[in-house]
PDB file of C-alpha atoms in Angstrom:
ATOM      1  CA  UNK A   1      22.779  22.031  25.596  1.00 87.00           C
ATOM      2  CA  UNK A   2      19.925  20.203  23.543  1.00 96.00           C
ATOM      3  CA  UNK A   3      21.234  17.042  21.694  1.00 98.00           C
ATOM      4  CA  UNK A   4      21.595  17.123  17.861  1.00 98.00           C
ATOM      5  CA  UNK A   5      20.639  13.894  15.915  1.00 98.00           C
ATOM      6  CA  UNK A   6      23.067  12.538  13.627  1.00 98.00           C
ATOM      7  CA  UNK A   7      21.163  10.453  10.881  1.00 98.00           C
ATOM      8  CA  UNK A   8      23.927   8.679   8.622  1.00 97.00           C
ATOM      9  CA  UNK A   9      23.096   6.121   5.505  1.00 95.00           C
ATOM     10  CA  UNK A  10      24.012   5.804   1.986  1.00 95.00           C
ATOM     11  CA  UNK A  11      20.205   7.633   1.205  1.00 97.00           C
ATOM     12  CA  UNK A  12      20.440   5.742  -2.323  1.00 96.00           C
ATOM     13  CA  UNK A  13      17.680   7.094  -2.491  1.00 97.00           C
ATOM     14  CA  UNK A  14      16.169   8.693   0.435  1.00 98.00           C
ATOM     15  CA  UNK A  15      12.542   8.111   1.225  1.00 98.00           C
ATOM     16  CA  UNK A  16       9.765   8.842   3.412  1.00 98.00           C
ATOM     17  CA  UNK A  17      10.561   5.920   5.660  1.00 96.00           C
ATOM     18  CA  UNK A  18      13.928   7.829   6.415  1.00 97.00           C
ATOM     19  CA  UNK A  19      12.058  11.192   7.051  1.00 98.00           C
ATOM     20  CA  UNK A  20       9.277   9.925   9.284  1.00 98.00           C
ATOM     21  CA  UNK A  21      11.624   8.282  11.583  1.00 97.00           C
ATOM     22  CA  UNK A  22      13.676  11.401  11.934  1.00 98.00           C
ATOM     23  CA  UNK A  23      10.544  13.568  12.272  1.00 98.00           C
ATOM     24  CA  UNK A  24       9.392  11.552  15.192  1.00 98.00           C
ATOM     25  CA  UNK A  25      12.503  11.474  17.038  1.00 98.00           C
ATOM     26  CA  UNK A  26      13.202  15.122  16.577  1.00 98.00           C
ATOM     27  CA  UNK A  27      10.288  15.843  18.280  1.00 98.00           C
ATOM     28  CA  UNK A  28      10.094  12.954  20.661  1.00 98.00           C
ATOM     29  CA  UNK A  29      13.648  13.168  22.102  1.00 98.00           C
ATOM     30  CA  UNK A  30      13.560  17.142  21.877  1.00 98.00           C
ATOM     31  CA  UNK A  31      16.339  17.166  19.468  1.00 98.00           C
ATOM     32  CA  UNK A  32      17.578  20.603  18.323  1.00 98.00           C
ATOM     33  CA  UNK A  33      17.891  19.237  14.769  1.00 98.00           C
ATOM     34  CA  UNK A  34      18.740  15.910  12.829  1.00 98.00           C
ATOM     35  CA  UNK A  35      21.814  16.064  10.549  1.00 98.00           C
ATOM     36  CA  UNK A  36      21.277  14.033   7.462  1.00 98.00           C
ATOM     37  CA  UNK A  37      24.776  12.449   6.791  1.00 98.00           C
ATOM     38  CA  UNK A  38      24.812  10.883   3.328  1.00 97.00           C
ATOM     39  CA  UNK A  39      28.180   8.567   3.272  1.00 95.00           C
ATOM     40  CA  UNK A  40      30.674   9.451   0.335  1.00 92.00           C
ATOM     41  CA  UNK A  41      32.134   5.971   0.150  1.00 90.00           C
ATOM     42  CA  UNK A  42      30.575   3.498   2.174  1.00 88.00           C
ATOM     43  CA  UNK A  43      32.605   0.817   3.632  1.00 84.00           C
ATOM     44  CA  UNK A  44      29.968  -1.900   4.558  1.00 75.00           C
ATOM     45  CA  UNK A  45      28.290  -2.940   1.066  1.00 74.00           C
ATOM     46  CA  UNK A  46      28.831  -2.139  -2.478  1.00 70.00           C
ATOM     47  CA  UNK A  47      29.321   1.043  -4.460  1.00 78.00           C
ATOM     48  CA  UNK A  48      25.922   3.078  -4.361  1.00 83.00           C
ATOM     49  CA  UNK A  49      23.818   3.207  -7.496  1.00 85.00           C
ATOM     50  CA  UNK A  50      23.930   6.648  -7.660  1.00 90.00           C
ATOM     51  CA  UNK A  51      26.937   9.031  -6.946  1.00 92.00           C
ATOM     52  CA  UNK A  52      27.645  10.937  -3.954  1.00 94.00           C
ATOM     53  CA  UNK A  53      26.967  14.502  -5.061  1.00 95.00           C
ATOM     54  CA  UNK A  54      23.389  13.660  -6.391  1.00 95.00           C
ATOM     55  CA  UNK A  55      22.610  11.727  -3.329  1.00 96.00           C
ATOM     56  CA  UNK A  56      23.285  14.418  -1.436  1.00 97.00           C
ATOM     57  CA  UNK A  57      21.370  16.525  -3.729  1.00 98.00           C
ATOM     58  CA  UNK A  58      18.635  14.391  -2.773  1.00 98.00           C
ATOM     59  CA  UNK A  59      18.936  14.717   0.825  1.00 98.00           C
ATOM     60  CA  UNK A  60      18.817  18.604   0.420  1.00 98.00           C
ATOM     61  CA  UNK A  61      16.208  18.250  -1.425  1.00 98.00           C
ATOM     62  CA  UNK A  62      14.208  15.953   1.101  1.00 98.00           C
ATOM     63  CA  UNK A  63      15.084  18.474   3.897  1.00 98.00           C
ATOM     64  CA  UNK A  64      14.705  21.573   2.660  1.00 97.00           C
ATOM     65  CA  UNK A  65      11.023  22.417   4.019  1.00 95.00           C
ATOM     66  CA  UNK A  66      11.258  20.918   7.290  1.00 98.00           C
ATOM     67  CA  UNK A  67      12.732  22.860  10.220  1.00 98.00           C
ATOM     68  CA  UNK A  68      15.106  21.057  12.254  1.00 98.00           C
ATOM     69  CA  UNK A  69      16.156  19.014   9.380  1.00 98.00           C
ATOM     70  CA  UNK A  70      19.516  19.802   7.837  1.00 98.00           C
ATOM     71  CA  UNK A  71      21.924  18.027   5.103  1.00 98.00           C
ATOM     72  CA  UNK A  72      25.661  17.591   6.136  1.00 98.00           C
ATOM     73  CA  UNK A  73      28.170  16.971   3.434  1.00 98.00           C
ATOM     74  CA  UNK A  74      31.058  16.118   5.632  1.00 98.00           C
ATOM     75  CA  UNK A  75      31.441  12.392   4.556  1.00 97.00           C
ATOM     76  CA  UNK A  76      31.202  13.614   0.575  1.00 96.00           C
ATOM     77  CA  UNK A  77      33.840  16.021   1.021  1.00 96.00           C
ATOM     78  CA  UNK A  78      35.969  13.826   2.889  1.00 95.00           C
ATOM     79  CA  UNK A  79      38.139  11.197   1.040  1.00 92.00           C
ATOM     80  CA  UNK A  80      38.733   7.990   1.985  1.00 92.00           C
ATOM     81  CA  UNK A  81      36.100   5.256   3.529  1.00 93.00           C
ATOM     82  CA  UNK A  82      33.002   6.749   5.478  1.00 94.00           C
ATOM     83  CA  UNK A  83      33.491   5.774   9.044  1.00 96.00           C
ATOM     84  CA  UNK A  84      30.849   6.883  11.237  1.00 97.00           C
ATOM     85  CA  UNK A  85      33.469   7.168  14.049  1.00 97.00           C
ATOM     86  CA  UNK A  86      35.487  10.016  11.997  1.00 97.00           C
ATOM     87  CA  UNK A  87      32.674  11.784  11.473  1.00 98.00           C
ATOM     88  CA  UNK A  88      31.580  11.801  15.162  1.00 98.00           C
ATOM     89  CA  UNK A  89      34.815  12.769  16.231  1.00 98.00           C
ATOM     90  CA  UNK A  90      34.579  15.655  13.858  1.00 98.00           C
ATOM     91  CA  UNK A  91      31.085  16.618  15.337  1.00 98.00           C
ATOM     92  CA  UNK A  92      32.451  16.291  18.890  1.00 98.00           C
ATOM     93  CA  UNK A  93      35.700  18.659  18.334  1.00 98.00           C
ATOM     94  CA  UNK A  94      33.105  21.220  16.839  1.00 97.00           C
ATOM     95  CA  UNK A  95      30.739  20.991  19.642  1.00 96.00           C
ATOM     96  CA  UNK A  96      32.439  19.601  22.728  1.00 97.00           C
ATOM     97  CA  UNK A  97      29.937  20.309  25.550  1.00 96.00           C
ATOM     98  CA  UNK A  98      26.554  19.523  23.327  1.00 98.00           C
ATOM     99  CA  UNK A  99      24.954  15.945  23.273  1.00 98.00           C
ATOM    100  CA  UNK A 100      24.959  14.016  20.355  1.00 98.00           C
ATOM    101  CA  UNK A 101      22.837  11.132  19.155  1.00 98.00           C
ATOM    102  CA  UNK A 102      23.569   9.008  16.605  1.00 98.00           C
ATOM    103  CA  UNK A 103      20.280   7.566  14.708  1.00 98.00           C
ATOM    104  CA  UNK A 104      20.420   3.823  13.626  1.00 97.00           C
ATOM    105  CA  UNK A 105      18.043   1.157  12.787  1.00 93.00           C
ATOM    106  CA  UNK A 106      17.919  -1.969  14.655  1.00 91.00           C
ATOM    107  CA  UNK A 107      19.709  -3.928  11.774  1.00 89.00           C
ATOM    108  CA  UNK A 108      22.735  -1.196  11.660  1.00 92.00           C
ATOM    109  CA  UNK A 109      22.491  -1.552  15.648  1.00 93.00           C
ATOM    110  CA  UNK A 110      22.607  -5.167  15.615  1.00 92.00           C
ATOM    111  CA  UNK A 111      25.943  -5.045  12.809  1.00 93.00           C
ATOM    112  CA  UNK A 112      27.629  -2.583  15.762  1.00 94.00           C
ATOM    113  CA  UNK A 113      30.642  -4.706  16.421  1.00 93.00           C
ATOM    114  CA  UNK A 114      31.760  -4.909  12.361  1.00 93.00           C
ATOM    115  CA  UNK A 115      31.818  -0.972  12.383  1.00 95.00           C
ATOM    116  CA  UNK A 116      35.688   0.559  12.440  1.00 94.00           C
ATOM    117  CA  UNK A 117      36.710   1.292  15.882  1.00 95.00           C
ATOM    118  CA  UNK A 118      32.896   0.610  17.051  1.00 95.00           C
ATOM    119  CA  UNK A 119      33.707   0.855  20.719  1.00 93.00           C
ATOM    120  CA  UNK A 120      34.851   4.128  20.399  1.00 97.00           C
ATOM    121  CA  UNK A 121      31.028   5.456  19.248  1.00 98.00           C
ATOM    122  CA  UNK A 122      29.887   5.692  22.862  1.00 97.00           C
ATOM    123  CA  UNK A 123      32.861   7.777  24.181  1.00 98.00           C
ATOM    124  CA  UNK A 124      31.545   9.916  21.293  1.00 98.00           C
ATOM    125  CA  UNK A 125      27.794   9.915  21.544  1.00 98.00           C
ATOM    126  CA  UNK A 126      24.660   8.173  22.369  1.00 98.00           C
ATOM    127  CA  UNK A 127      23.169   5.836  20.397  1.00 98.00           C
ATOM    128  CA  UNK A 128      19.252   5.813  19.323  1.00 98.00           C
ATOM    129  CA  UNK A 129      17.970   2.716  17.985  1.00 97.00           C
ATOM    130  CA  UNK A 130      15.159   3.341  15.957  1.00 95.00           C
ATOM    131  CA  UNK A 131      12.914  -0.134  15.855  1.00 91.00           C
ATOM    132  CA  UNK A 132       9.684  -1.374  14.692  1.00 79.00           C
ATOM    133  CA  UNK A 133       7.366  -1.767  17.489  1.00 72.00           C
ATOM    134  CA  UNK A 134       7.289  -5.304  18.576  1.00 72.00           C
ATOM    135  CA  UNK A 135      10.998  -6.072  18.080  1.00 75.00           C
ATOM    136  CA  UNK A 136      13.165  -6.771  20.877  1.00 77.00           C
ATOM    137  CA  UNK A 137      16.785  -5.552  21.597  1.00 80.00           C
ATOM    138  CA  UNK A 138      19.259  -8.460  22.385  1.00 84.00           C
ATOM    139  CA  UNK A 139      19.841  -9.527  25.655  1.00 85.00           C
ATOM    140  CA  UNK A 140      23.308 -11.925  25.230  1.00 88.00           C
ATOM    141  CA  UNK A 141      26.472 -11.376  23.811  1.00 89.00           C
ATOM    142  CA  UNK A 142      28.510  -7.999  23.198  1.00 90.00           C
ATOM    143  CA  UNK A 143      25.415  -6.263  22.232  1.00 93.00           C
ATOM    144  CA  UNK A 144      23.343  -7.609  25.341  1.00 93.00           C
ATOM    145  CA  UNK A 145      25.962  -6.590  27.711  1.00 94.00           C
ATOM    146  CA  UNK A 146      26.383  -2.866  26.400  1.00 95.00           C
ATOM    147  CA  UNK A 147      22.798  -2.370  26.376  1.00 95.00           C
ATOM    148  CA  UNK A 148      22.884  -3.507  30.072  1.00 94.00           C
ATOM    149  CA  UNK A 149      25.591  -1.272  30.948  1.00 96.00           C
ATOM    150  CA  UNK A 150      24.301   1.639  29.028  1.00 97.00           C
ATOM    151  CA  UNK A 151      20.885   1.375  28.259  1.00 96.00           C
ATOM    152  CA  UNK A 152      18.229   3.800  29.402  1.00 97.00           C
ATOM    153  CA  UNK A 153      14.545   4.773  28.331  1.00 96.00           C
ATOM    154  CA  UNK A 154      15.165   8.213  30.429  1.00 97.00           C
ATOM    155  CA  UNK A 155      14.979  11.080  27.234  1.00 98.00           C
ATOM    156  CA  UNK A 156      16.144  13.430  30.146  1.00 98.00           C
ATOM    157  CA  UNK A 157      19.510  11.326  30.323  1.00 97.00           C
ATOM    158  CA  UNK A 158      20.480  11.851  26.805  1.00 98.00           C
ATOM    159  CA  UNK A 159      19.723  15.823  27.624  1.00 98.00           C
ATOM    160  CA  UNK A 160      22.325  15.504  30.677  1.00 97.00           C
ATOM    161  CA  UNK A 161      25.018  13.768  29.849  1.00 97.00           C
ATOM    162  CA  UNK A 162      27.240  14.376  26.120  1.00 98.00           C
ATOM    163  CA  UNK A 163      27.633  10.718  25.268  1.00 98.00           C
ATOM    164  CA  UNK A 164      27.770   7.042  26.738  1.00 98.00           C
ATOM    165  CA  UNK A 165      24.055   6.171  26.753  1.00 98.00           C
ATOM    166  CA  UNK A 166      21.806   4.044  24.429  1.00 98.00           C
ATOM    167  CA  UNK A 167      17.974   4.695  23.689  1.00 97.00           C
ATOM    168  CA  UNK A 168      16.017   2.145  22.131  1.00 95.00           C
ATOM    169  CA  UNK A 169      12.905   3.702  20.407  1.00 94.00           C
ATOM    170  CA  UNK A 170      10.078   2.404  18.632  1.00 93.00           C
ATOM    171  CA  UNK A 171       8.985   4.447  15.449  1.00 95.00           C
ATOM    172  CA  UNK A 172       6.525   4.262  12.952  1.00 93.00           C
ATOM    173  CA  UNK A 173       8.030   2.251  10.481  1.00 87.00           C
ATOM    174  CA  UNK A 174       6.878   2.689   6.595  1.00 92.00           C
ATOM    175  CA  UNK A 175       7.579  -0.240   4.559  1.00 90.00           C
ATOM    176  CA  UNK A 176       9.780   1.182   2.069  1.00 94.00           C
ATOM    177  CA  UNK A 177      12.920   0.704   1.377  1.00 93.00           C
ATOM    178  CA  UNK A 178      15.696   1.987  -0.914  1.00 94.00           C
ATOM    179  CA  UNK A 179      16.873  -1.472  -2.367  1.00 93.00           C
ATOM    180  CA  UNK A 180      12.819  -1.688  -3.443  1.00 95.00           C
ATOM    181  CA  UNK A 181      12.885   1.881  -5.219  1.00 96.00           C
ATOM    182  CA  UNK A 182      15.976   1.003  -7.037  1.00 95.00           C
ATOM    183  CA  UNK A 183      13.996  -1.872  -8.315  1.00 94.00           C
ATOM    184  CA  UNK A 184      10.943  -0.371  -8.839  1.00 95.00           C
ATOM    185  CA  UNK A 185      12.607   2.475 -11.144  1.00 94.00           C
ATOM    186  CA  UNK A 186      14.682  -0.048 -13.209  1.00 91.00           C
ATOM    187  CA  UNK A 187      11.436  -2.088 -13.955  1.00 92.00           C
ATOM    188  CA  UNK A 188      10.061   1.321 -14.857  1.00 89.00           C
ATOM    189  CA  UNK A 189       7.212   2.180 -12.216  1.00 93.00           C
ATOM    190  CA  UNK A 190       6.872   5.653 -10.821  1.00 94.00           C
ATOM    191  CA  UNK A 191       8.132   5.941  -7.396  1.00 96.00           C
ATOM    192  CA  UNK A 192       5.481   8.841  -6.768  1.00 96.00           C
ATOM    193  CA  UNK A 193       4.459   8.792  -3.076  1.00 97.00           C
ATOM    194  CA  UNK A 194       7.206   6.757  -1.606  1.00 98.00           C
ATOM    195  CA  UNK A 195       9.463   9.666  -1.815  1.00 98.00           C
ATOM    196  CA  UNK A 196       9.287  13.258  -1.684  1.00 98.00           C
ATOM    197  CA  UNK A 197       8.309  14.931  -5.249  1.00 98.00           C
ATOM    198  CA  UNK A 198      11.591  17.209  -5.338  1.00 98.00           C
ATOM    199  CA  UNK A 199      13.672  13.901  -5.129  1.00 98.00           C
ATOM    200  CA  UNK A 200      12.070  12.157  -7.825  1.00 97.00           C
ATOM    201  CA  UNK A 201      12.474  14.951 -10.064  1.00 97.00           C
ATOM    202  CA  UNK A 202      16.108  14.765  -9.126  1.00 96.00           C
ATOM    203  CA  UNK A 203      15.975  10.980 -10.052  1.00 95.00           C
ATOM    204  CA  UNK A 204      14.199  11.923 -13.393  1.00 93.00           C
ATOM    205  CA  UNK A 205      16.330  14.623 -14.175  1.00 94.00           C
ATOM    206  CA  UNK A 206      19.537  12.544 -13.593  1.00 92.00           C
ATOM    207  CA  UNK A 207      18.414   9.176 -14.751  1.00 91.00           C
ATOM    208  CA  UNK A 208      20.848   7.970 -12.013  1.00 90.00           C
ATOM    209  CA  UNK A 209      18.611   4.790 -11.542  1.00 91.00           C
ATOM    210  CA  UNK A 210      17.399   3.913 -14.669  1.00 82.00           C
ATOM    211  CA  UNK A 211      19.261   1.295 -17.100  1.00 70.00           C
ATOM    212  CA  UNK A 212      21.685   3.059 -19.542  1.00 64.00           C
ATOM    213  CA  UNK A 213      19.601   2.106 -22.412  1.00 56.00           C
ATOM    214  CA  UNK A 214      16.743   4.454 -21.156  1.00 53.00           C
ATOM    215  CA  UNK A 215      18.779   7.243 -20.049  1.00 49.00           C
TER     216      UNK A 215
END
């Protein structure tokens, strides 16, 4: 069965950097779809500036016109911390024989040992590490050992097995960050061309990133 990509994050807000990464992986890894899963209650950072339902609305608006992109609301609906391992268990129960590819950036991969039940992740899914060309994957420590045992550059292996492989993939990384976008909006500048117009409209209509005095 063709793999499904799982792309989680706070998406506070979602922008073209997220979308371009997902688009390249959708095609280059021959994925059936990429599911964008906004975190309802992210456990490893402070509370998002925008509430979960508005962030979900922005994700839905961002992916609406791209075949193969799907907004998944399970972490917004689920109570408690939005642990990735819980999402993967739900998806694995729904599709026991389908390969799952968890998409993470290199920075998130380097923090993997801090995740809740992190050693269970590869039992449930492959891990696809999207990174800027020229970056080097770790060779030492727990992650270096993990890559030595589970790493593969063969996309066919992601299709042939349901979980357990790590694939490091260079992608076009646009120099856009959600943090910088929030700061730009607070400063009164227009985020046009950094994120989809439909997302920009939601930000304008809800005022969720603007200072309280300007809403």
